[in-house]
């Protein structure tokens, strides 16, 4: 796909984005609480901030920060809220980094891009020698996907469902395929984990679960990472 076609694709995704809606927002906020444990002082790069829910949390760490997103509307909104942040409207493949970053955050990025290993190789070169990449993606082995497969709603756990297609996902990772791409990109894997034990689809959870129940299931996902709704990884050069 050409860069022009990819930008058009991103504009379409941006126009109907739901990452900042309902339970998705809670998941992003919890993701920050998990990832922040691995953030050291120093420059931060966030790739693909979308509505900027993660960005709103990262700026509270008061570190020099850059965000890169292909959606102009997303970038404009983040710059208006956080003028101190260096906001770059660009495809990741076209971004040219200045000083190296101590932390690179990729929340729900790799399932979107055409060539994840290429993006990881680029990000590896943007890190300081002691820097880390913190990445999170949906988990194909999530409890709700396994149930959907058993019920015949999905042909297999890694198949794209309606929500995946809406978000513009190109793939759904399981823990093994997630780790494999980091290894292929020459990165070391320091830690793998999960969060958000997700038994049902978002609409069902939003209708039937209380806020306290949702919070509890976010925590339970850390206890059972292999079947959590989302998985994360801490990688080094």
JSON list of C-alpha atoms in Angstrom, two decimals:
[
{"chain": "A", "resi": 1, "resn": "UNK", "atom": "CA", "xyz": [0.00, 0.00, 0.00]},
{"chain": "A", "resi": 2, "resn": "UNK", "atom": "CA", "xyz": [1.35, 3.45, -0.94]},
{"chain": "A", "resi": 3, "resn": "UNK", "atom": "CA", "xyz": [1.84, 6.15, 1.68]},
{"chain": "A", "resi": 4, "resn": "UNK", "atom": "CA", "xyz": [-1.03, 8.16, 0.17]},
{"chain": "A", "resi": 5, "resn": "UNK", "atom": "CA", "xyz": [-3.35, 5.15, 0.41]},
{"chain": "A", "resi": 6, "resn": "UNK", "atom": "CA", "xyz": [-2.23, 4.52, 3.99]},
{"chain": "A", "resi": 7, "resn": "UNK", "atom": "CA", "xyz": [-2.94, 8.13, 4.98]},
{"chain": "A", "resi": 8, "resn": "UNK", "atom": "CA", "xyz": [-6.42, 7.85, 3.49]},
{"chain": "A", "resi": 9, "resn": "UNK", "atom": "CA", "xyz": [-6.95, 4.65, 5.42]},
{"chain": "A", "resi": 10, "resn": "UNK", "atom": "CA", "xyz": [-5.86, 6.35, 8.64]},
{"chain": "A", "resi": 11, "resn": "UNK", "atom": "CA", "xyz": [-8.20, 9.27, 8.00]},
{"chain": "A", "resi": 12, "resn": "UNK", "atom": "CA", "xyz": [-11.09, 6.82, 7.67]},
{"chain": "A", "resi": 13, "resn": "UNK", "atom": "CA", "xyz": [-10.13, 5.11, 10.94]},
{"chain": "A", "resi": 14, "resn": "UNK", "atom": "CA", "xyz": [-9.79, 8.50, 12.65]},
{"chain": "A", "resi": 15, "resn": "UNK", "atom": "CA", "xyz": [-13.27, 9.57, 11.52]},
{"chain": "A", "resi": 16, "resn": "UNK", "atom": "CA", "xyz": [-14.91, 6.65, 13.33]},
{"chain": "A", "resi": 17, "resn": "UNK", "atom": "CA", "xyz": [-12.45, 5.98, 16.16]},
{"chain": "A", "resi": 18, "resn": "UNK", "atom": "CA", "xyz": [-13.86, 4.44, 19.34]},
{"chain": "A", "resi": 19, "resn": "UNK", "atom": "CA", "xyz": [-10.65, 4.06, 21.34]},
{"chain": "A", "resi": 20, "resn": "UNK", "atom": "CA", "xyz": [-11.80, 6.90, 23.58]},
{"chain": "A", "resi": 21, "resn": "UNK", "atom": "CA", "xyz": [-15.30, 5.49, 24.09]},
{"chain": "A", "resi": 22, "resn": "UNK", "atom": "CA", "xyz": [-16.74, 3.55, 27.01]},
{"chain": "A", "resi": 23, "resn": "UNK", "atom": "CA", "xyz": [-14.78, 0.61, 28.31]},
{"chain": "A", "resi": 24, "resn": "UNK", "atom": "CA", "xyz": [-12.00, 1.17, 25.77]},
{"chain": "A", "resi": 25, "resn": "UNK", "atom": "CA", "xyz": [-11.04, 4.35, 27.62]},
{"chain": "A", "resi": 26, "resn": "UNK", "atom": "CA", "xyz": [-10.84, 2.44, 30.91]},
{"chain": "A", "resi": 27, "resn": "UNK", "atom": "CA", "xyz": [-8.60, -0.16, 29.27]},
{"chain": "A", "resi": 28, "resn": "UNK", "atom": "CA", "xyz": [-6.20, 2.51, 27.97]},
{"chain": "A", "resi": 29, "resn": "UNK", "atom": "CA", "xyz": [-6.03, 4.15, 31.39]},
{"chain": "A", "resi": 30, "resn": "UNK", "atom": "CA", "xyz": [-5.30, 0.82, 33.03]},
{"chain": "A", "resi": 31, "resn": "UNK", "atom": "CA", "xyz": [-2.69, 0.10, 30.37]},
{"chain": "A", "resi": 32, "resn": "UNK", "atom": "CA", "xyz": [-0.90, 3.27, 31.43]},
{"chain": "A", "resi": 33, "resn": "UNK", "atom": "CA", "xyz": [-0.88, 2.13, 35.06]},
{"chain": "A", "resi": 34, "resn": "UNK", "atom": "CA", "xyz": [0.76, -1.12, 33.96]},
{"chain": "A", "resi": 35, "resn": "UNK", "atom": "CA", "xyz": [3.29, 0.42, 31.59]},
{"chain": "A", "resi": 36, "resn": "UNK", "atom": "CA", "xyz": [4.30, 3.28, 33.87]},
{"chain": "A", "resi": 37, "resn": "UNK", "atom": "CA", "xyz": [6.03, 0.76, 36.14]},
{"chain": "A", "resi": 38, "resn": "UNK", "atom": "CA", "xyz": [8.66, 0.39, 33.41]},
{"chain": "A", "resi": 39, "resn": "UNK", "atom": "CA", "xyz": [9.16, 4.05, 32.46]},
{"chain": "A", "resi": 40, "resn": "UNK", "atom": "CA", "xyz": [12.45, 5.60, 33.56]},
{"chain": "A", "resi": 41, "resn": "UNK", "atom": "CA", "xyz": [13.19, 9.33, 33.56]},
{"chain": "A", "resi": 42, "resn": "UNK", "atom": "CA", "xyz": [14.05, 10.63, 30.10]},
{"chain": "A", "resi": 43, "resn": "UNK", "atom": "CA", "xyz": [12.56, 11.45, 26.72]},
{"chain": "A", "resi": 44, "resn": "UNK", "atom": "CA", "xyz": [9.32, 9.65, 25.82]},
{"chain": "A", "resi": 45, "resn": "UNK", "atom": "CA", "xyz": [8.00, 8.89, 22.33]},
{"chain": "A", "resi": 46, "resn": "UNK", "atom": "CA", "xyz": [4.40, 7.78, 21.95]},
{"chain": "A", "resi": 47, "resn": "UNK", "atom": "CA", "xyz": [3.46, 6.25, 18.60]},
{"chain": "A", "resi": 48, "resn": "UNK", "atom": "CA", "xyz": [-0.19, 6.26, 17.55]},
{"chain": "A", "resi": 49, "resn": "UNK", "atom": "CA", "xyz": [-1.80, 8.20, 20.41]},
{"chain": "A", "resi": 50, "resn": "UNK", "atom": "CA", "xyz": [-5.22, 8.42, 18.65]},
{"chain": "A", "resi": 51, "resn": "UNK", "atom": "CA", "xyz": [-7.52, 10.44, 20.94]},
{"chain": "A", "resi": 52, "resn": "UNK", "atom": "CA", "xyz": [-4.62, 10.94, 23.35]},
{"chain": "A", "resi": 53, "resn": "UNK", "atom": "CA", "xyz": [-5.96, 9.10, 26.40]},
{"chain": "A", "resi": 54, "resn": "UNK", "atom": "CA", "xyz": [-2.54, 7.58, 27.06]},
{"chain": "A", "resi": 55, "resn": "UNK", "atom": "CA", "xyz": [-0.93, 10.92, 26.21]},
{"chain": "A", "resi": 56, "resn": "UNK", "atom": "CA", "xyz": [-2.97, 12.67, 28.90]},
{"chain": "A", "resi": 57, "resn": "UNK", "atom": "CA", "xyz": [-1.45, 10.29, 31.46]},
{"chain": "A", "resi": 58, "resn": "UNK", "atom": "CA", "xyz": [2.10, 10.29, 30.11]},
{"chain": "A", "resi": 59, "resn": "UNK", "atom": "CA", "xyz": [2.38, 14.09, 30.30]},
{"chain": "A", "resi": 60, "resn": "UNK", "atom": "CA", "xyz": [1.81, 13.85, 34.05]},
{"chain": "A", "resi": 61, "resn": "UNK", "atom": "CA", "xyz": [5.26, 12.22, 34.30]},
{"chain": "A", "resi": 62, "resn": "UNK", "atom": "CA", "xyz": [6.73, 15.59, 33.30]},
{"chain": "A", "resi": 63, "resn": "UNK", "atom": "CA", "xyz": [9.33, 14.22, 30.89]},
{"chain": "A", "resi": 64, "resn": "UNK", "atom": "CA", "xyz": [10.20, 15.65, 27.44]},
{"chain": "A", "resi": 65, "resn": "UNK", "atom": "CA", "xyz": [7.69, 14.06, 25.12]},
{"chain": "A", "resi": 66, "resn": "UNK", "atom": "CA", "xyz": [6.99, 13.53, 21.41]},
{"chain": "A", "resi": 67, "resn": "UNK", "atom": "CA", "xyz": [3.92, 11.92, 19.84]},
{"chain": "A", "resi": 68, "resn": "UNK", "atom": "CA", "xyz": [3.61, 10.74, 16.24]},
{"chain": "A", "resi": 69, "resn": "UNK", "atom": "CA", "xyz": [0.31, 9.94, 14.54]},
{"chain": "A", "resi": 70, "resn": "UNK", "atom": "CA", "xyz": [-0.90, 9.81, 10.95]},
{"chain": "A", "resi": 71, "resn": "UNK", "atom": "CA", "xyz": [-4.26, 11.35, 11.88]},
{"chain": "A", "resi": 72, "resn": "UNK", "atom": "CA", "xyz": [-4.17, 15.14, 11.58]},
{"chain": "A", "resi": 73, "resn": "UNK", "atom": "CA", "xyz": [-7.29, 15.59, 13.70]},
{"chain": "A", "resi": 74, "resn": "UNK", "atom": "CA", "xyz": [-5.81, 13.50, 16.49]},
{"chain": "A", "resi": 75, "resn": "UNK", "atom": "CA", "xyz": [-2.59, 15.55, 16.35]},
{"chain": "A", "resi": 76, "resn": "UNK", "atom": "CA", "xyz": [-4.41, 18.89, 16.37]},
{"chain": "A", "resi": 77, "resn": "UNK", "atom": "CA", "xyz": [-6.49, 17.89, 19.40]},
{"chain": "A", "resi": 78, "resn": "UNK", "atom": "CA", "xyz": [-3.45, 16.71, 21.38]},
{"chain": "A", "resi": 79, "resn": "UNK", "atom": "CA", "xyz": [-1.46, 19.85, 20.54]},
{"chain": "A", "resi": 80, "resn": "UNK", "atom": "CA", "xyz": [-4.37, 22.02, 21.72]},
{"chain": "A", "resi": 81, "resn": "UNK", "atom": "CA", "xyz": [-4.47, 20.20, 25.08]},
{"chain": "A", "resi": 82, "resn": "UNK", "atom": "CA", "xyz": [-0.72, 19.82, 25.54]},
{"chain": "A", "resi": 83, "resn": "UNK", "atom": "CA", "xyz": [1.23, 22.62, 23.82]},
{"chain": "A", "resi": 84, "resn": "UNK", "atom": "CA", "xyz": [4.42, 21.48, 25.59]},
{"chain": "A", "resi": 85, "resn": "UNK", "atom": "CA", "xyz": [4.38, 18.17, 23.67]},
{"chain": "A", "resi": 86, "resn": "UNK", "atom": "CA", "xyz": [6.16, 17.85, 20.32]},
{"chain": "A", "resi": 87, "resn": "UNK", "atom": "CA", "xyz": [3.31, 16.61, 18.10]},
{"chain": "A", "resi": 88, "resn": "UNK", "atom": "CA", "xyz": [4.27, 15.17, 14.69]},
{"chain": "A", "resi": 89, "resn": "UNK", "atom": "CA", "xyz": [1.64, 14.35, 12.07]},
{"chain": "A", "resi": 90, "resn": "UNK", "atom": "CA", "xyz": [3.39, 11.64, 10.09]},
{"chain": "A", "resi": 91, "resn": "UNK", "atom": "CA", "xyz": [3.38, 8.00, 9.14]},
{"chain": "A", "resi": 92, "resn": "UNK", "atom": "CA", "xyz": [5.77, 6.10, 11.39]},
{"chain": "A", "resi": 93, "resn": "UNK", "atom": "CA", "xyz": [7.76, 5.02, 8.34]},
{"chain": "A", "resi": 94, "resn": "UNK", "atom": "CA", "xyz": [8.40, 8.67, 7.42]},
{"chain": "A", "resi": 95, "resn": "UNK", "atom": "CA", "xyz": [9.20, 9.96, 10.91]},
{"chain": "A", "resi": 96, "resn": "UNK", "atom": "CA", "xyz": [12.79, 11.03, 11.49]},
{"chain": "A", "resi": 97, "resn": "UNK", "atom": "CA", "xyz": [13.82, 11.08, 15.13]},
{"chain": "A", "resi": 98, "resn": "UNK", "atom": "CA", "xyz": [16.14, 13.66, 16.68]},
{"chain": "A", "resi": 99, "resn": "UNK", "atom": "CA", "xyz": [17.69, 12.84, 20.07]},
{"chain": "A", "resi": 100, "resn": "UNK", "atom": "CA", "xyz": [17.16, 9.24, 21.20]},
{"chain": "A", "resi": 101, "resn": "UNK", "atom": "CA", "xyz": [14.31, 8.26, 23.50]},
{"chain": "A", "resi": 102, "resn": "UNK", "atom": "CA", "xyz": [14.48, 6.52, 26.85]},
{"chain": "A", "resi": 103, "resn": "UNK", "atom": "CA", "xyz": [10.96, 5.11, 26.43]},
{"chain": "A", "resi": 104, "resn": "UNK", "atom": "CA", "xyz": [8.85, 4.39, 23.34]},
{"chain": "A", "resi": 105, "resn": "UNK", "atom": "CA", "xyz": [5.18, 3.62, 23.99]},
{"chain": "A", "resi": 106, "resn": "UNK", "atom": "CA", "xyz": [3.14, 1.68, 21.41]},
{"chain": "A", "resi": 107, "resn": "UNK", "atom": "CA", "xyz": [-0.38, 1.23, 22.75]},
{"chain": "A", "resi": 108, "resn": "UNK", "atom": "CA", "xyz": [-2.51, -0.60, 20.16]},
{"chain": "A", "resi": 109, "resn": "UNK", "atom": "CA", "xyz": [-0.16, 0.19, 17.28]},
{"chain": "A", "resi": 110, "resn": "UNK", "atom": "CA", "xyz": [1.30, -3.02, 15.89]},
{"chain": "A", "resi": 111, "resn": "UNK", "atom": "CA", "xyz": [-2.05, -4.57, 14.99]},
{"chain": "A", "resi": 112, "resn": "UNK", "atom": "CA", "xyz": [-2.69, -1.56, 12.70]},
{"chain": "A", "resi": 113, "resn": "UNK", "atom": "CA", "xyz": [0.51, -1.25, 10.67]},
{"chain": "A", "resi": 114, "resn": "UNK", "atom": "CA", "xyz": [1.32, -3.00, 7.41]},
{"chain": "A", "resi": 115, "resn": "UNK", "atom": "CA", "xyz": [4.79, -4.20, 8.46]},
{"chain": "A", "resi": 116, "resn": "UNK", "atom": "CA", "xyz": [5.16, -4.45, 12.26]},
{"chain": "A", "resi": 117, "resn": "UNK", "atom": "CA", "xyz": [8.75, -5.74, 12.16]},
{"chain": "A", "resi": 118, "resn": "UNK", "atom": "CA", "xyz": [9.82, -2.75, 10.07]},
{"chain": "A", "resi": 119, "resn": "UNK", "atom": "CA", "xyz": [8.26, -0.37, 12.61]},
{"chain": "A", "resi": 120, "resn": "UNK", "atom": "CA", "xyz": [9.98, -2.19, 15.46]},
{"chain": "A", "resi": 121, "resn": "UNK", "atom": "CA", "xyz": [13.33, -2.00, 13.68]},
{"chain": "A", "resi": 122, "resn": "UNK", "atom": "CA", "xyz": [12.87, 1.75, 13.24]},
{"chain": "A", "resi": 123, "resn": "UNK", "atom": "CA", "xyz": [11.88, 2.16, 16.89]},
{"chain": "A", "resi": 124, "resn": "UNK", "atom": "CA", "xyz": [14.92, 0.17, 18.00]},
{"chain": "A", "resi": 125, "resn": "UNK", "atom": "CA", "xyz": [17.13, 2.76, 16.32]},
{"chain": "A", "resi": 126, "resn": "UNK", "atom": "CA", "xyz": [15.30, 5.59, 18.11]},
{"chain": "A", "resi": 127, "resn": "UNK", "atom": "CA", "xyz": [16.12, 4.21, 21.57]},
{"chain": "A", "resi": 128, "resn": "UNK", "atom": "CA", "xyz": [18.95, 5.18, 23.88]},
{"chain": "A", "resi": 129, "resn": "UNK", "atom": "CA", "xyz": [21.29, 2.25, 24.67]},
{"chain": "A", "resi": 130, "resn": "UNK", "atom": "CA", "xyz": [19.33, 1.67, 27.90]},
{"chain": "A", "resi": 131, "resn": "UNK", "atom": "CA", "xyz": [15.95, 2.51, 26.38]},
{"chain": "A", "resi": 132, "resn": "UNK", "atom": "CA", "xyz": [12.79, 0.42, 26.39]},
{"chain": "A", "resi": 133, "resn": "UNK", "atom": "CA", "xyz": [9.84, -0.16, 24.09]},
{"chain": "A", "resi": 134, "resn": "UNK", "atom": "CA", "xyz": [6.55, -0.66, 25.91]},
{"chain": "A", "resi": 135, "resn": "UNK", "atom": "CA", "xyz": [3.89, -2.17, 23.64]},
{"chain": "A", "resi": 136, "resn": "UNK", "atom": "CA", "xyz": [0.35, -3.46, 24.15]},
{"chain": "A", "resi": 137, "resn": "UNK", "atom": "CA", "xyz": [-2.00, -5.25, 21.73]},
{"chain": "A", "resi": 138, "resn": "UNK", "atom": "CA", "xyz": [-5.30, -7.16, 21.88]},
{"chain": "A", "resi": 139, "resn": "UNK", "atom": "CA", "xyz": [-4.84, -10.85, 22.67]},
{"chain": "A", "resi": 140, "resn": "UNK", "atom": "CA", "xyz": [-6.25, -13.46, 20.28]},
{"chain": "A", "resi": 141, "resn": "UNK", "atom": "CA", "xyz": [-6.33, -15.93, 23.17]},
{"chain": "A", "resi": 142, "resn": "UNK", "atom": "CA", "xyz": [-8.58, -13.67, 25.24]},
{"chain": "A", "resi": 143, "resn": "UNK", "atom": "CA", "xyz": [-11.33, -15.49, 27.10]},
{"chain": "A", "resi": 144, "resn": "UNK", "atom": "CA", "xyz": [-14.06, -13.76, 25.08]},
{"chain": "A", "resi": 145, "resn": "UNK", "atom": "CA", "xyz": [-12.43, -14.73, 21.76]},
{"chain": "A", "resi": 146, "resn": "UNK", "atom": "CA", "xyz": [-12.10, -18.35, 22.85]},
{"chain": "A", "resi": 147, "resn": "UNK", "atom": "CA", "xyz": [-15.79, -18.39, 23.78]},
{"chain": "A", "resi": 148, "resn": "UNK", "atom": "CA", "xyz": [-16.73, -16.78, 20.44]},
{"chain": "A", "resi": 149, "resn": "UNK", "atom": "CA", "xyz": [-14.77, -19.46, 18.58]},
{"chain": "A", "resi": 150, "resn": "UNK", "atom": "CA", "xyz": [-16.49, -22.26, 20.51]},
{"chain": "A", "resi": 151, "resn": "UNK", "atom": "CA", "xyz": [-19.89, -20.70, 19.72]},
{"chain": "A", "resi": 152, "resn": "UNK", "atom": "CA", "xyz": [-19.03, -20.43, 16.04]},
{"chain": "A", "resi": 153, "resn": "UNK", "atom": "CA", "xyz": [-19.05, -16.61, 16.04]},
{"chain": "A", "resi": 154, "resn": "UNK", "atom": "CA", "xyz": [-15.39, -16.59, 14.96]},
{"chain": "A", "resi": 155, "resn": "UNK", "atom": "CA", "xyz": [-13.78, -19.20, 12.68]},
{"chain": "A", "resi": 156, "resn": "UNK", "atom": "CA", "xyz": [-10.66, -19.14, 14.87]},
{"chain": "A", "resi": 157, "resn": "UNK", "atom": "CA", "xyz": [-9.26, -17.05, 17.73]},
{"chain": "A", "resi": 158, "resn": "UNK", "atom": "CA", "xyz": [-7.04, -14.88, 15.52]},
{"chain": "A", "resi": 159, "resn": "UNK", "atom": "CA", "xyz": [-9.81, -14.00, 13.05]},
{"chain": "A", "resi": 160, "resn": "UNK", "atom": "CA", "xyz": [-10.77, -10.33, 12.76]},
{"chain": "A", "resi": 161, "resn": "UNK", "atom": "CA", "xyz": [-14.10, -9.62, 14.43]},
{"chain": "A", "resi": 162, "resn": "UNK", "atom": "CA", "xyz": [-16.44, -6.68, 13.83]},
{"chain": "A", "resi": 163, "resn": "UNK", "atom": "CA", "xyz": [-14.63, -4.47, 16.36]},
{"chain": "A", "resi": 164, "resn": "UNK", "atom": "CA", "xyz": [-11.24, -5.27, 14.80]},
{"chain": "A", "resi": 165, "resn": "UNK", "atom": "CA", "xyz": [-12.46, -4.25, 11.38]},
{"chain": "A", "resi": 166, "resn": "UNK", "atom": "CA", "xyz": [-13.98, -1.05, 12.77]},
{"chain": "A", "resi": 167, "resn": "UNK", "atom": "CA", "xyz": [-10.67, -0.11, 14.41]},
{"chain": "A", "resi": 168, "resn": "UNK", "atom": "CA", "xyz": [-8.71, -0.89, 11.25]},
{"chain": "A", "resi": 169, "resn": "UNK", "atom": "CA", "xyz": [-6.81, -3.84, 12.69]},
{"chain": "A", "resi": 170, "resn": "UNK", "atom": "CA", "xyz": [-4.81, -5.93, 10.25]},
{"chain": "A", "resi": 171, "resn": "UNK", "atom": "CA", "xyz": [-4.10, -8.81, 12.64]},
{"chain": "A", "resi": 172, "resn": "UNK", "atom": "CA", "xyz": [-4.71, -10.13, 16.15]},
{"chain": "A", "resi": 173, "resn": "UNK", "atom": "CA", "xyz": [-1.70, -11.36, 18.10]},
{"chain": "A", "resi": 174, "resn": "UNK", "atom": "CA", "xyz": [-1.34, -14.23, 20.49]},
{"chain": "A", "resi": 175, "resn": "UNK", "atom": "CA", "xyz": [1.49, -14.13, 23.05]},
{"chain": "A", "resi": 176, "resn": "UNK", "atom": "CA", "xyz": [3.82, -16.20, 20.85]},
{"chain": "A", "resi": 177, "resn": "UNK", "atom": "CA", "xyz": [3.35, -14.21, 17.64]},
{"chain": "A", "resi": 178, "resn": "UNK", "atom": "CA", "xyz": [3.69, -10.95, 19.61]},
{"chain": "A", "resi": 179, "resn": "UNK", "atom": "CA", "xyz": [7.06, -11.96, 21.07]},
{"chain": "A", "resi": 180, "resn": "UNK", "atom": "CA", "xyz": [8.26, -13.39, 17.75]},
{"chain": "A", "resi": 181, "resn": "UNK", "atom": "CA", "xyz": [8.08, -10.05, 15.94]},
{"chain": "A", "resi": 182, "resn": "UNK", "atom": "CA", "xyz": [10.19, -8.31, 18.59]},
{"chain": "A", "resi": 183, "resn": "UNK", "atom": "CA", "xyz": [12.78, -11.05, 18.36]},
{"chain": "A", "resi": 184, "resn": "UNK", "atom": "CA", "xyz": [12.76, -10.79, 14.56]},
{"chain": "A", "resi": 185, "resn": "UNK", "atom": "CA", "xyz": [13.39, -7.04, 14.87]},
{"chain": "A", "resi": 186, "resn": "UNK", "atom": "CA", "xyz": [16.50, -7.70, 16.97]},
{"chain": "A", "resi": 187, "resn": "UNK", "atom": "CA", "xyz": [14.99, -6.56, 20.27]},
{"chain": "A", "resi": 188, "resn": "UNK", "atom": "CA", "xyz": [15.47, -8.22, 23.63]},
{"chain": "A", "resi": 189, "resn": "UNK", "atom": "CA", "xyz": [12.36, -9.16, 25.60]},
{"chain": "A", "resi": 190, "resn": "UNK", "atom": "CA", "xyz": [12.57, -8.11, 29.22]},
{"chain": "A", "resi": 191, "resn": "UNK", "atom": "CA", "xyz": [9.02, -8.86, 30.36]},
{"chain": "A", "resi": 192, "resn": "UNK", "atom": "CA", "xyz": [5.68, -10.10, 29.01]},
{"chain": "A", "resi": 193, "resn": "UNK", "atom": "CA", "xyz": [2.33, -9.79, 30.71]},
{"chain": "A", "resi": 194, "resn": "UNK", "atom": "CA", "xyz": [-1.36, -9.12, 30.35]},
{"chain": "A", "resi": 195, "resn": "UNK", "atom": "CA", "xyz": [-4.27, -7.18, 31.83]},
{"chain": "A", "resi": 196, "resn": "UNK", "atom": "CA", "xyz": [-8.07, -6.93, 31.47]},
{"chain": "A", "resi": 197, "resn": "UNK", "atom": "CA", "xyz": [-9.56, -10.42, 31.81]},
{"chain": "A", "resi": 198, "resn": "UNK", "atom": "CA", "xyz": [-12.39, -9.94, 29.31]},
{"chain": "A", "resi": 199, "resn": "UNK", "atom": "CA", "xyz": [-15.16, -12.57, 29.46]},
{"chain": "A", "resi": 200, "resn": "UNK", "atom": "CA", "xyz": [-17.65, -10.86, 27.12]},
{"chain": "A", "resi": 201, "resn": "UNK", "atom": "CA", "xyz": [-17.87, -8.30, 24.32]},
{"chain": "A", "resi": 202, "resn": "UNK", "atom": "CA", "xyz": [-17.63, -4.60, 25.20]},
{"chain": "A", "resi": 203, "resn": "UNK", "atom": "CA", "xyz": [-21.31, -3.84, 24.70]},
{"chain": "A", "resi": 204, "resn": "UNK", "atom": "CA", "xyz": [-22.31, -6.67, 27.07]},
{"chain": "A", "resi": 205, "resn": "UNK", "atom": "CA", "xyz": [-19.80, -5.61, 29.69]},
{"chain": "A", "resi": 206, "resn": "UNK", "atom": "CA", "xyz": [-20.90, -1.97, 29.54]},
{"chain": "A", "resi": 207, "resn": "UNK", "atom": "CA", "xyz": [-24.52, -3.06, 30.03]},
{"chain": "A", "resi": 208, "resn": "UNK", "atom": "CA", "xyz": [-24.04, -5.66, 32.75]},
{"chain": "A", "resi": 209, "resn": "UNK", "atom": "CA", "xyz": [-20.84, -4.84, 34.67]},
{"chain": "A", "resi": 210, "resn": "UNK", "atom": "CA", "xyz": [-20.53, -2.19, 37.35]},
{"chain": "A", "resi": 211, "resn": "UNK", "atom": "CA", "xyz": [-17.47, 0.10, 37.44]},
{"chain": "A", "resi": 212, "resn": "UNK", "atom": "CA", "xyz": [-16.14, -1.94, 40.37]},
{"chain": "A", "resi": 213, "resn": "UNK", "atom": "CA", "xyz": [-16.50, -5.19, 38.42]},
{"chain": "A", "resi": 214, "resn": "UNK", "atom": "CA", "xyz": [-14.67, -3.73, 35.42]},
{"chain": "A", "resi": 215, "resn": "UNK", "atom": "CA", "xyz": [-11.84, -2.54, 37.69]},
{"chain": "A", "resi": 216, "resn": "UNK", "atom": "CA", "xyz": [-11.58, -6.00, 39.24]},
{"chain": "A", "resi": 217, "resn": "UNK", "atom": "CA", "xyz": [-11.38, -7.73, 35.86]},
{"chain": "A", "resi": 218, "resn": "UNK", "atom": "CA", "xyz": [-8.66, -5.32, 34.73]},
{"chain": "A", "resi": 219, "resn": "UNK", "atom": "CA", "xyz": [-6.59, -6.55, 37.68]},
{"chain": "A", "resi": 220, "resn": "UNK", "atom": "CA", "xyz": [-7.48, -10.21, 37.12]},
{"chain": "A", "resi": 221, "resn": "UNK", "atom": "CA", "xyz": [-5.94, -10.04, 33.67]},
{"chain": "A", "resi": 222, "resn": "UNK", "atom": "CA", "xyz": [-2.54, -9.50, 35.27]},
{"chain": "A", "resi": 223, "resn": "UNK", "atom": "CA", "xyz": [-2.97, -12.81, 37.13]},
{"chain": "A", "resi": 224, "resn": "UNK", "atom": "CA", "xyz": [-3.92, -14.72, 33.98]},
{"chain": "A", "resi": 225, "resn": "UNK", "atom": "CA", "xyz": [-1.97, -13.03, 31.18]},
{"chain": "A", "resi": 226, "resn": "UNK", "atom": "CA", "xyz": [-2.26, -15.85, 28.63]},
{"chain": "A", "resi": 227, "resn": "UNK", "atom": "CA", "xyz": [-6.05, -15.42, 28.44]},
{"chain": "A", "resi": 228, "resn": "UNK", "atom": "CA", "xyz": [-6.20, -11.69, 29.21]},
{"chain": "A", "resi": 229, "resn": "UNK", "atom": "CA", "xyz": [-7.96, -9.35, 26.80]},
{"chain": "A", "resi": 230, "resn": "UNK", "atom": "CA", "xyz": [-4.75, -7.43, 26.18]},
{"chain": "A", "resi": 231, "resn": "UNK", "atom": "CA", "xyz": [-1.10, -8.39, 26.37]},
{"chain": "A", "resi": 232, "resn": "UNK", "atom": "CA", "xyz": [1.96, -6.20, 26.78]},
{"chain": "A", "resi": 233, "resn": "UNK", "atom": "CA", "xyz": [5.69, -6.48, 26.38]},
{"chain": "A", "resi": 234, "resn": "UNK", "atom": "CA", "xyz": [8.77, -4.60, 27.60]},
{"chain": "A", "resi": 235, "resn": "UNK", "atom": "CA", "xyz": [11.63, -4.75, 25.08]},
{"chain": "A", "resi": 236, "resn": "UNK", "atom": "CA", "xyz": [15.23, -3.48, 25.00]},
{"chain": "A", "resi": 237, "resn": "UNK", "atom": "CA", "xyz": [17.87, -2.87, 22.35]}
]
